[in-house]
PDB file of C-alpha atoms and ligand atoms in Angstrom:
ATOM      1  CA  MET A 198       0.000   0.000   0.000  1.00 56.00           C
ATOM      2  CA  LYS A 199       2.826   2.349   0.897  1.00 57.00           C
ATOM      3  CA  ASP A 200       4.313   1.733  -2.565  1.00 62.00           C
ATOM      4  CA  LYS A 201       1.040   2.773  -4.158  1.00 62.00           C
ATOM      5  CA  ILE A 202       0.939   5.968  -2.145  1.00 58.00           C
ATOM      6  CA  ALA A 203       4.590   6.710  -2.934  1.00 55.00           C
ATOM      7  CA  LEU A 204       3.901   6.161  -6.634  1.00 55.00           C
ATOM      8  CA  ALA A 205       0.866   8.426  -6.575  1.00 59.00           C
ATOM      9  CA  ALA A 206       2.878  11.041  -4.707  1.00 53.00           C
ATOM     10  CA  ARG A 207       5.736  10.842  -7.252  1.00 52.00           C
ATOM     11  CA  ARG A 208       3.346  11.153 -10.164  1.00 59.00           C
ATOM     12  CA  THR A 209       1.982  14.324  -8.735  1.00 53.00           C
ATOM     13  CA  GLY A 210       5.242  15.511  -7.241  1.00 47.00           C
ATOM     14  CA  THR A 211       5.085  18.831  -8.983  1.00 48.00           C
ATOM     15  CA  LEU A 212       1.694  19.503  -7.586  1.00 53.00           C
ATOM     16  CA  LEU A 213       2.746  18.372  -4.117  1.00 48.00           C
ATOM     17  CA  LYS A 214       5.465  20.984  -4.184  1.00 47.00           C
ATOM     18  CA  ARG A 215       2.784  23.513  -4.940  1.00 47.00           C
ATOM     19  CA  LEU A 216       0.728  22.438  -1.966  1.00 48.00           C
ATOM     20  CA  LEU A 217       2.950  23.912   0.693  1.00 47.00           C
ATOM     21  CA  PRO A 218       1.085  25.940   3.300  1.00 54.00           C
ATOM     22  CA  ASN A 219      -0.029  29.333   2.019  1.00 69.00           C
ATOM     23  CA  ASP A 220       0.221  28.224  -1.591  1.00 87.00           C
ATOM     24  CA  CYS A 221      -2.892  28.087  -3.735  1.00 91.00           C
ATOM     25  CA  ALA A 222      -3.805  24.412  -4.178  1.00 90.00           C
ATOM     26  CA  LEU A 223      -4.431  24.911  -7.888  1.00 92.00           C
ATOM     27  CA  CYS A 224      -1.886  27.419  -9.228  1.00 92.00           C
ATOM     28  CA  GLY A 225       0.757  27.293  -6.504  1.00 90.00           C
ATOM     29  CA  GLY A 226       0.734  31.071  -6.171  1.00 93.00           C
ATOM     30  CA  ALA A 227       1.014  32.781  -2.824  1.00 92.00           C
ATOM     31  CA  SER A 228      -2.355  32.786  -1.102  1.00 91.00           C
ATOM     32  CA  ASP A 229      -3.728  33.413   2.363  1.00 88.00           C
ATOM     33  CA  ASP A 230      -6.371  30.802   1.676  1.00 88.00           C
ATOM     34  CA  ALA A 231      -6.342  27.265   0.251  1.00 89.00           C
ATOM     35  CA  LEU A 232      -7.270  28.758  -3.143  1.00 91.00           C
ATOM     36  CA  CYS A 233      -6.112  32.143  -4.392  1.00 94.00           C
ATOM     37  CA  PRO A 234      -8.868  34.635  -5.327  1.00 93.00           C
ATOM     38  CA  GLY A 235      -8.003  34.209  -9.037  1.00 95.00           C
ATOM     39  CA  CYS A 236      -8.447  30.405  -9.032  1.00 94.00           C
ATOM     40  CA  LEU A 237     -11.509  30.645  -6.830  1.00 94.00           C
ATOM     41  CA  ASP A 238     -13.120  32.977  -9.325  1.00 94.00           C
ATOM     42  CA  GLN A 239     -11.918  31.150 -12.452  1.00 94.00           C
ATOM     43  CA  PHE A 240     -12.945  27.637 -11.431  1.00 94.00           C
ATOM     44  CA  PHE A 241     -15.739  28.192  -8.894  1.00 94.00           C
ATOM     45  CA  GLY A 242     -16.967  31.743  -9.490  1.00 92.00           C
ATOM     46  CA  PRO A 243     -20.213  32.796 -11.202  1.00 89.00           C
ATOM     47  CA  ALA A 244     -18.669  32.495 -14.690  1.00 88.00           C
ATOM     48  CA  ALA A 245     -17.759  28.842 -14.029  1.00 89.00           C
ATOM     49  CA  VAL A 246     -21.284  27.871 -12.964  1.00 89.00           C
ATOM     50  CA  ARG A 247     -22.970  25.714 -15.599  1.00 89.00           C
ATOM     51  CA  SER A 248     -26.622  25.074 -16.202  1.00 91.00           C
ATOM     52  CA  ARG A 249     -27.111  21.508 -14.975  1.00 94.00           C
ATOM     53  CA  CYS A 250     -29.826  18.887 -14.828  1.00 95.00           C
ATOM     54  CA  PRO A 251     -31.153  19.243 -11.260  1.00 95.00           C
ATOM     55  CA  ARG A 252     -31.491  15.509 -10.937  1.00 97.00           C
ATOM     56  CA  CYS A 253     -28.127  14.178 -12.187  1.00 97.00           C
ATOM     57  CA  ALA A 254     -26.060  17.407 -12.487  1.00 96.00           C
ATOM     58  CA  ASN A 255     -24.986  16.692 -16.048  1.00 95.00           C
ATOM     59  CA  PRO A 256     -24.533  19.958 -17.957  1.00 92.00           C
ATOM     60  CA  LEU A 257     -27.507  21.048 -20.040  1.00 90.00           C
ATOM     61  CA  PRO A 258     -26.920  22.486 -23.505  1.00 82.00           C
ATOM     62  CA  GLU A 259     -26.782  26.255 -23.196  1.00 71.00           C
ATOM     63  CA  ALA A 260     -28.967  27.166 -26.166  1.00 54.00           C
ATOM     64  CA  ALA A 261     -31.341  24.229 -26.528  1.00 47.00           C
ATOM     65  CA  PRO A 262     -34.436  24.455 -24.310  1.00 46.00           C
ATOM     66  CA  SER A 263     -34.453  20.726 -23.623  1.00 43.00           C
ATOM     67  CA  LEU A 264     -32.657  17.555 -24.646  1.00 43.00           C
ATOM     68  CA  SER A 265     -35.999  15.844 -24.985  1.00 42.00           C
ATOM     69  CA  GLY A 266     -37.141  17.996 -27.885  1.00 38.00           C
ATOM     70  CA  GLY A 267     -39.721  20.015 -26.006  1.00 37.00           C
ATOM     71  CA  THR A 268     -41.428  17.202 -24.154  1.00 35.00           C
ATOM     72  CA  GLN A 269     -39.792  18.250 -20.928  1.00 36.00           C
ATOM     73  CA  ARG A 270     -42.109  17.950 -17.965  1.00 37.00           C
ATOM     74  CA  GLU A 271     -42.145  20.353 -15.128  1.00 37.00           C
ATOM     75  CA  ARG A 272     -42.266  18.756 -11.730  1.00 37.00           C
ATOM     76  CA  SER A 273     -44.513  20.265  -9.124  1.00 35.00           C
ATOM     77  CA  GLU A 274     -43.851  20.625  -5.433  1.00 38.00           C
ATOM     78  CA  HIS A 275     -45.769  17.444  -4.764  1.00 38.00           C
ATOM     79  CA  SER A 276     -44.344  15.303  -7.546  1.00 37.00           C
ATOM     80  CA  GLY A 277     -44.115  11.603  -6.754  1.00 38.00           C
ATOM     81  CA  SER A 278     -40.352  11.783  -7.085  1.00 39.00           C
ATOM     82  CA  GLY A 279     -40.168  14.187  -4.154  1.00 38.00           C
ATOM     83  CA  LEU A 280     -38.148  16.563  -6.325  1.00 40.00           C
ATOM     84  CA  PRO A 281     -38.234  19.999  -4.730  1.00 40.00           C
ATOM     85  CA  ILE A 282     -39.563  23.019  -6.547  1.00 39.00           C
ATOM     86  CA  VAL A 283     -37.001  24.295  -9.006  1.00 42.00           C
ATOM     87  CA  HIS A 284     -36.826  27.606 -10.791  1.00 45.00           C
ATOM     88  CA  GLY A 285     -35.680  29.008 -14.109  1.00 46.00           C
ATOM     89  CA  LEU A 286     -33.186  26.907 -16.028  1.00 40.00           C
ATOM     90  CA  ASP A 287     -33.169  24.410 -13.193  1.00 43.00           C
ATOM     91  CA  ARG A 288     -36.600  23.274 -14.326  1.00 63.00           C
ATOM     92  CA  GLN A 289     -34.990  21.335 -17.118  1.00 87.00           C
ATOM     93  CA  LEU A 290     -34.234  17.683 -16.653  1.00 94.00           C
ATOM     94  CA  CYS A 291     -31.804  16.071 -19.074  1.00 94.00           C
ATOM     95  CA  GLY A 292     -33.073  13.540 -21.603  1.00 92.00           C
ATOM     96  CA  SER A 293     -31.541  10.676 -19.697  1.00 93.00           C
ATOM     97  CA  CYS A 294     -33.352  11.572 -16.449  1.00 95.00           C
ATOM     98  CA  LEU A 295     -36.633  11.984 -18.350  1.00 94.00           C
ATOM     99  CA  SER A 296     -36.416   8.638 -20.124  1.00 94.00           C
ATOM    100  CA  ASP A 297     -34.830   6.645 -17.303  1.00 94.00           C
ATOM    101  CA  PRO A 298     -35.259   8.468 -13.972  1.00 96.00           C
ATOM    102  CA  PRO A 299     -32.608   7.587 -11.400  1.00 97.00           C
ATOM    103  CA  ALA A 300     -33.484   6.603  -7.810  1.00 98.00           C
ATOM    104  CA  PHE A 301     -32.076   9.883  -6.450  1.00 98.00           C
ATOM    105  CA  ASP A 302     -34.039  13.134  -6.662  1.00 97.00           C
ATOM    106  CA  ARG A 303     -31.375  15.774  -6.822  1.00 97.00           C
ATOM    107  CA  THR A 304     -27.639  16.150  -7.427  1.00 98.00           C
ATOM    108  CA  LEU A 305     -25.646  19.255  -6.508  1.00 98.00           C
ATOM    109  CA  VAL A 306     -21.990  19.618  -7.429  1.00 97.00           C
ATOM    110  CA  ALA A 307     -19.266  22.245  -7.004  1.00 97.00           C
ATOM    111  CA  ALA A 308     -17.489  21.718 -10.336  1.00 95.00           C
ATOM    112  CA  ASP A 309     -16.818  19.465 -13.302  1.00 95.00           C
ATOM    113  CA  TYR A 310     -14.303  16.706 -12.668  1.00 95.00           C
ATOM    114  CA  ASP A 311     -11.847  18.112 -15.165  1.00 93.00           C
ATOM    115  CA  LEU A 312      -8.403  19.714 -15.227  1.00 92.00           C
ATOM    116  CA  PRO A 313      -7.252  21.302 -13.012  1.00 92.00           C
ATOM    117  CA  VAL A 314     -10.010  20.815 -10.414  1.00 94.00           C
ATOM    118  CA  ASP A 315      -9.571  17.015 -10.600  1.00 95.00           C
ATOM    119  CA  GLN A 316      -6.128  17.495  -9.041  1.00 93.00           C
ATOM    120  CA  LEU A 317      -7.788  18.467  -5.763  1.00 93.00           C
ATOM    121  CA  VAL A 318      -9.600  15.133  -5.682  1.00 94.00           C
ATOM    122  CA  LEU A 319      -6.599  13.089  -6.822  1.00 93.00           C
ATOM    123  CA  GLN A 320      -4.466  14.669  -4.126  1.00 91.00           C
ATOM    124  CA  LEU A 321      -7.126  14.098  -1.491  1.00 92.00           C
ATOM    125  CA  LYS A 322      -7.705  10.507  -2.555  1.00 89.00           C
ATOM    126  CA  PHE A 323      -4.325   9.185  -3.595  1.00 88.00           C
ATOM    127  CA  GLY A 324      -1.870  11.779  -2.314  1.00 86.00           C
ATOM    128  CA  HIS A 325      -3.068  11.725   1.313  1.00 85.00           C
ATOM    129  CA  ARG A 326      -3.714  15.480   1.221  1.00 88.00           C
ATOM    130  CA  LEU A 327      -6.463  15.317   3.813  1.00 90.00           C
ATOM    131  CA  ALA A 328      -6.162  19.065   4.315  1.00 89.00           C
ATOM    132  CA  LEU A 329      -7.945  19.466   0.978  1.00 93.00           C
ATOM    133  CA  ALA A 330     -11.157  17.889   2.310  1.00 96.00           C
ATOM    134  CA  PRO A 331     -12.318  21.045   4.155  1.00 95.00           C
ATOM    135  CA  LEU A 332     -11.659  23.066   0.982  1.00 95.00           C
ATOM    136  CA  CYS A 333     -13.764  20.641  -1.099  1.00 96.00           C
ATOM    137  CA  ALA A 334     -16.455  20.802   1.602  1.00 97.00           C
ATOM    138  CA  ARG A 335     -16.479  24.604   1.606  1.00 96.00           C
ATOM    139  CA  LEU A 336     -16.748  24.815  -2.185  1.00 96.00           C
ATOM    140  CA  LEU A 337     -19.501  22.193  -2.163  1.00 97.00           C
ATOM    141  CA  ARG A 338     -21.381  23.994   0.613  1.00 97.00           C
ATOM    142  CA  ASP A 339     -21.249  27.246  -1.366  1.00 95.00           C
ATOM    143  CA  ALA A 340     -22.585  25.414  -4.433  1.00 96.00           C
ATOM    144  CA  VAL A 341     -25.414  23.828  -2.413  1.00 97.00           C
ATOM    145  CA  LEU A 342     -26.411  27.105  -0.771  1.00 95.00           C
ATOM    146  CA  SER A 343     -26.439  28.860  -4.160  1.00 94.00           C
ATOM    147  CA  HIS A 344     -29.700  26.993  -4.904  1.00 93.00           C
ATOM    148  CA  PRO A 345     -32.260  28.874  -2.808  1.00 90.00           C
ATOM    149  CA  ASP A 346     -34.969  26.402  -3.825  1.00 89.00           C
ATOM    150  CA  TYR A 347     -33.092  23.501  -2.306  1.00 95.00           C
ATOM    151  CA  THR A 348     -34.194  22.175   1.084  1.00 96.00           C
ATOM    152  CA  LEU A 349     -31.276  20.748   3.038  1.00 98.00           C
ATOM    153  CA  PRO A 350     -31.384  17.043   3.937  1.00 98.00           C
ATOM    154  CA  ALA A 351     -32.273  15.942   7.469  1.00 98.00           C
ATOM    155  CA  LEU A 352     -29.201  13.721   7.635  1.00 98.00           C
ATOM    156  CA  LEU A 353     -25.986  13.294   5.668  1.00 98.00           C
ATOM    157  CA  CYS A 354     -24.025  10.121   5.052  1.00 98.00           C
ATOM    158  CA  PRO A 355     -20.902   9.455   2.982  1.00 98.00           C
ATOM    159  CA  VAL A 356     -20.704   6.846   0.227  1.00 97.00           C
ATOM    160  CA  PRO A 357     -19.119   4.046   2.274  1.00 96.00           C
ATOM    161  CA  LEU A 358     -15.904   2.292   1.278  1.00 91.00           C
ATOM    162  CA  GLY A 359     -15.562  -1.451   1.650  1.00 87.00           C
ATOM    163  CA  PRO A 360     -13.342  -2.648   4.550  1.00 87.00           C
ATOM    164  CA  ARG A 361     -10.521  -3.646   2.183  1.00 88.00           C
ATOM    165  CA  ARG A 362     -10.382  -0.287   0.383  1.00 87.00           C
ATOM    166  CA  LEU A 363     -10.704   1.538   3.709  1.00 90.00           C
ATOM    167  CA  ALA A 364      -7.773  -0.439   5.121  1.00 89.00           C
ATOM    168  CA  GLU A 365      -5.692   0.287   2.026  1.00 89.00           C
ATOM    169  CA  ARG A 366      -6.331   4.017   1.992  1.00 89.00           C
ATOM    170  CA  GLY A 367      -6.677   4.557   5.727  1.00 92.00           C
ATOM    171  CA  TYR A 368      -9.626   6.916   5.371  1.00 93.00           C
ATOM    172  CA  ASN A 369     -12.777   7.454   3.352  1.00 95.00           C
ATOM    173  CA  GLN A 370     -12.392  10.652   1.333  1.00 95.00           C
ATOM    174  CA  ALA A 371     -16.190  10.995   1.100  1.00 97.00           C
ATOM    175  CA  LEU A 372     -16.427  11.010   4.906  1.00 97.00           C
ATOM    176  CA  GLU A 373     -13.565  13.507   5.134  1.00 97.00           C
ATOM    177  CA  ILE A 374     -15.604  15.876   2.928  1.00 97.00           C
ATOM    178  CA  ALA A 375     -18.910  15.044   4.647  1.00 98.00           C
ATOM    179  CA  ARG A 376     -17.680  15.963   8.153  1.00 98.00           C
ATOM    180  CA  PRO A 377     -16.895  19.658   7.553  1.00 98.00           C
ATOM    181  CA  LEU A 378     -19.782  19.891   5.078  1.00 98.00           C
ATOM    182  CA  ALA A 379     -22.291  18.692   7.680  1.00 98.00           C
ATOM    183  CA  ARG A 380     -20.838  21.014  10.304  1.00 98.00           C
ATOM    184  CA  SER A 381     -20.920  24.078   8.077  1.00 97.00           C
ATOM    185  CA  MET A 382     -24.512  23.417   6.931  1.00 97.00           C
ATOM    186  CA  GLY A 383     -25.771  22.494  10.384  1.00 97.00           C
ATOM    187  CA  VAL A 384     -26.946  19.073   9.216  1.00 98.00           C
ATOM    188  CA  ALA A 385     -26.395  15.899  11.249  1.00 98.00           C
ATOM    189  CA  LEU A 386     -23.923  13.367   9.863  1.00 98.00           C
ATOM    190  CA  HIS A 387     -24.219   9.613  10.289  1.00 98.00           C
ATOM    191  CA  PRO A 388     -21.071   7.926   8.927  1.00 96.00           C
ATOM    192  CA  GLN A 389     -22.529   4.400   9.261  1.00 95.00           C
ATOM    193  CA  LEU A 390     -26.005   5.142   7.931  1.00 97.00           C
ATOM    194  CA  VAL A 391     -25.202   3.004   4.895  1.00 97.00           C
ATOM    195  CA  VAL A 392     -22.587   0.242   4.879  1.00 95.00           C
ATOM    196  CA  ARG A 393     -21.072  -1.918   2.142  1.00 93.00           C
ATOM    197  CA  VAL A 394     -22.144  -5.505   2.559  1.00 90.00           C
ATOM    198  CA  HIS A 395     -19.767  -6.846  -0.026  1.00 81.00           C
ATOM    199  CA  GLU A 396     -16.554  -5.632  -1.510  1.00 77.00           C
ATOM    200  CA  THR A 397     -16.906  -4.454  -5.101  1.00 77.00           C
ATOM    201  CA  ALA A 398     -14.277  -3.817  -7.721  1.00 76.00           C
ATOM    202  CA  ALA A 399     -13.647  -0.101  -8.308  1.00 78.00           C
ATOM    203  CA  GLN A 400     -16.277   1.006 -10.833  1.00 75.00           C
ATOM    204  CA  SER A 401     -13.509   2.607 -12.911  1.00 76.00           C
ATOM    205  CA  SER A 402     -11.861  -0.804 -13.296  1.00 79.00           C
ATOM    206  CA  VAL A 403     -15.037  -2.520 -14.573  1.00 79.00           C
ATOM    207  CA  ALA A 404     -16.302  -2.440 -18.167  1.00 83.00           C
ATOM    208  CA  PRO A 405     -19.273  -0.032 -18.484  1.00 79.00           C
ATOM    209  CA  GLU A 406     -21.716  -2.840 -19.315  1.00 80.00           C
ATOM    210  CA  ARG A 407     -20.764  -4.687 -16.124  1.00 79.00           C
ATOM    211  CA  ARG A 408     -20.894  -1.725 -13.725  1.00 78.00           C
ATOM    212  CA  GLN A 409     -24.542  -2.144 -12.761  1.00 78.00           C
ATOM    213  CA  GLN A 410     -23.957  -5.803 -11.947  1.00 79.00           C
ATOM    214  CA  ASN A 411     -20.796  -4.905 -10.025  1.00 80.00           C
ATOM    215  CA  ILE A 412     -22.589  -2.518  -7.671  1.00 81.00           C
ATOM    216  CA  ALA A 413     -25.988  -4.270  -7.317  1.00 82.00           C
ATOM    217  CA  GLY A 414     -26.763  -5.221  -3.720  1.00 85.00           C
ATOM    218  CA  ALA A 415     -23.546  -3.632  -2.449  1.00 89.00           C
ATOM    219  CA  PHE A 416     -25.165  -1.534   0.287  1.00 94.00           C
ATOM    220  CA  ALA A 417     -27.235  -2.091   3.424  1.00 95.00           C
ATOM    221  CA  VAL A 418     -28.891   0.198   5.957  1.00 96.00           C
ATOM    222  CA  PRO A 419     -28.219  -1.142   9.493  1.00 95.00           C
ATOM    223  CA  ASP A 420     -30.811   1.095  11.185  1.00 96.00           C
ATOM    224  CA  ALA A 421     -33.822   1.766   8.949  1.00 95.00           C
ATOM    225  CA  ALA A 422     -35.447   3.942  11.659  1.00 97.00           C
ATOM    226  CA  LEU A 423     -32.849   6.630  10.898  1.00 97.00           C
ATOM    227  CA  VAL A 424     -33.862   6.690   7.243  1.00 97.00           C
ATOM    228  CA  ALA A 425     -37.632   6.165   7.188  1.00 97.00           C
ATOM    229  CA  GLY A 426     -39.607   9.262   6.234  1.00 98.00           C
ATOM    230  CA  ARG A 427     -36.525  11.458   5.886  1.00 98.00           C
ATOM    231  CA  HIS A 428     -34.606  13.369   3.260  1.00 98.00           C
ATOM    232  CA  ILE A 429     -31.109  11.857   3.130  1.00 98.00           C
ATOM    233  CA  GLY A 430     -28.082  13.582   1.612  1.00 98.00           C
ATOM    234  CA  VAL A 431     -25.354  11.346   0.219  1.00 98.00           C
ATOM    235  CA  VAL A 432     -21.862  12.869   0.034  1.00 98.00           C
ATOM    236  CA  ASP A 433     -19.145  11.789  -2.389  1.00 98.00           C
ATOM    237  CA  ASP A 434     -16.011  13.227  -3.938  1.00 97.00           C
ATOM    238  CA  VAL A 435     -16.714  12.371  -7.585  1.00 96.00           C
ATOM    239  CA  MET A 436     -19.757  11.237  -9.564  1.00 96.00           C
ATOM    240  CA  THR A 437     -19.019   9.552 -12.883  1.00 93.00           C
ATOM    241  CA  SER A 438     -21.703   7.232 -14.293  1.00 90.00           C
ATOM    242  CA  GLY A 439     -23.864   7.717 -11.195  1.00 93.00           C
ATOM    243  CA  ARG A 440     -24.505   3.976 -10.844  1.00 93.00           C
ATOM    244  CA  THR A 441     -23.035   3.774  -7.352  1.00 94.00           C
ATOM    245  CA  LEU A 442     -25.108   6.749  -6.178  1.00 97.00           C
ATOM    246  CA  ASN A 443     -28.159   5.294  -7.896  1.00 97.00           C
ATOM    247  CA  GLU A 444     -27.764   1.959  -6.118  1.00 96.00           C
ATOM    248  CA  LEU A 445     -27.271   3.776  -2.826  1.00 97.00           C
ATOM    249  CA  ALA A 446     -30.365   5.931  -3.346  1.00 98.00           C
ATOM    250  CA  ALA A 447     -32.421   2.867  -4.292  1.00 97.00           C
ATOM    251  CA  THR A 448     -31.255   1.150  -1.095  1.00 97.00           C
ATOM    252  CA  LEU A 449     -32.193   4.202   1.008  1.00 98.00           C
ATOM    253  CA  LYS A 450     -35.628   4.409  -0.628  1.00 98.00           C
ATOM    254  CA  ARG A 451     -36.277   0.721  -0.010  1.00 97.00           C
ATOM    255  CA  HIS A 452     -35.745   1.587   3.662  1.00 97.00           C
ATOM    256  CA  GLY A 453     -38.273   4.399   3.515  1.00 97.00           C
ATOM    257  CA  ALA A 454     -36.269   7.533   2.612  1.00 98.00           C
ATOM    258  CA  VAL A 455     -38.696  10.035   1.062  1.00 98.00           C
ATOM    259  CA  GLN A 456     -36.015  11.973  -0.768  1.00 98.00           C
ATOM    260  CA  VAL A 457     -32.364  11.375  -1.611  1.00 98.00           C
ATOM    261  CA  SER A 458     -29.942  14.113  -2.700  1.00 98.00           C
ATOM    262  CA  ASN A 459     -26.388  13.629  -3.877  1.00 98.00           C
ATOM    263  CA  LEU A 460     -23.961  16.314  -2.688  1.00 98.00           C
ATOM    264  CA  VAL A 461     -20.840  15.667  -4.738  1.00 98.00           C
ATOM    265  CA  PHE A 462     -17.718  17.755  -5.086  1.00 98.00           C
ATOM    266  CA  ALA A 463     -17.084  17.097  -8.795  1.00 97.00           C
ATOM    267  CA  ARG A 464     -19.077  15.647 -11.692  1.00 96.00           C
ATOM    268  CA  THR A 465     -17.370  13.898 -14.593  1.00 95.00           C
ATOM    269  CA  PRO A 466     -18.666  15.585 -17.760  1.00 90.00           C
ATOM    270  CA  PRO A 467     -20.249  13.273 -20.347  1.00 86.00           C
ATOM    271  CA  HIS A 468     -17.960  12.260 -23.204  1.00 77.00           C
TER     272      HIS A 468
HETATM  273 ZN1   ZN B1018      -4.501  29.947  -7.600  1.00 90.58          ZN
HETATM  274 ZN1   ZN B1019     -30.245  14.396 -15.611  1.00 90.58          ZN
END
């Protein structure tokens, strides 16, 4: 395991050098904060905010009114999906969510998982830069609170790691983000709300057509009383295909959750 960490650290050695205290985590420039004002504005400021599908957070085309060719439905406050009221551009669901609605109701993200923002996650995950977790949490909190229509969950939980992966890495990066996020939003956190009941291969290592099978039945809810009738927020560092978060949301709903939101630092843009 130590070899793996050393390798990851060497691969990103240049960036590590930039991550000395008081250096901006993205550009390496002198900064009083974890990100310099320039990077904060460039990668997380108003100009970087994209119009996204409220349900899966995939970017929506800027000009086209809807991916579904005008058959887009507007969800009301009391829709069966539990989707909260949304305003303006946020009314649009992407074609994929219209044709094949996921088990979760809402996804909020701070950024695309793309250069150079992905370096924050890679450093947090593989470079043991745990100090970046509060930064990710702060950026995610700001993104969440920028949606005035959004009602905060009653309880947050991280996407759990299996025991083997947890032992290898030593920490769950989703939990490291969830802790300061929960604190700063005043929402309770329950790290063991959902557990992995069997070890799965990393989704990134599995062929796309086998990913659903890989993750099916992976999660369990030890105490359903914590979930029943509540809005649960699921925290993760990165959302790619969304299958893991979908399986988790389906598990929570089977245990009575009325609404499930994904609060994810970065979203992999579609190819
Ligand atoms: Zn910077
Ligand atoms: Zn969508």
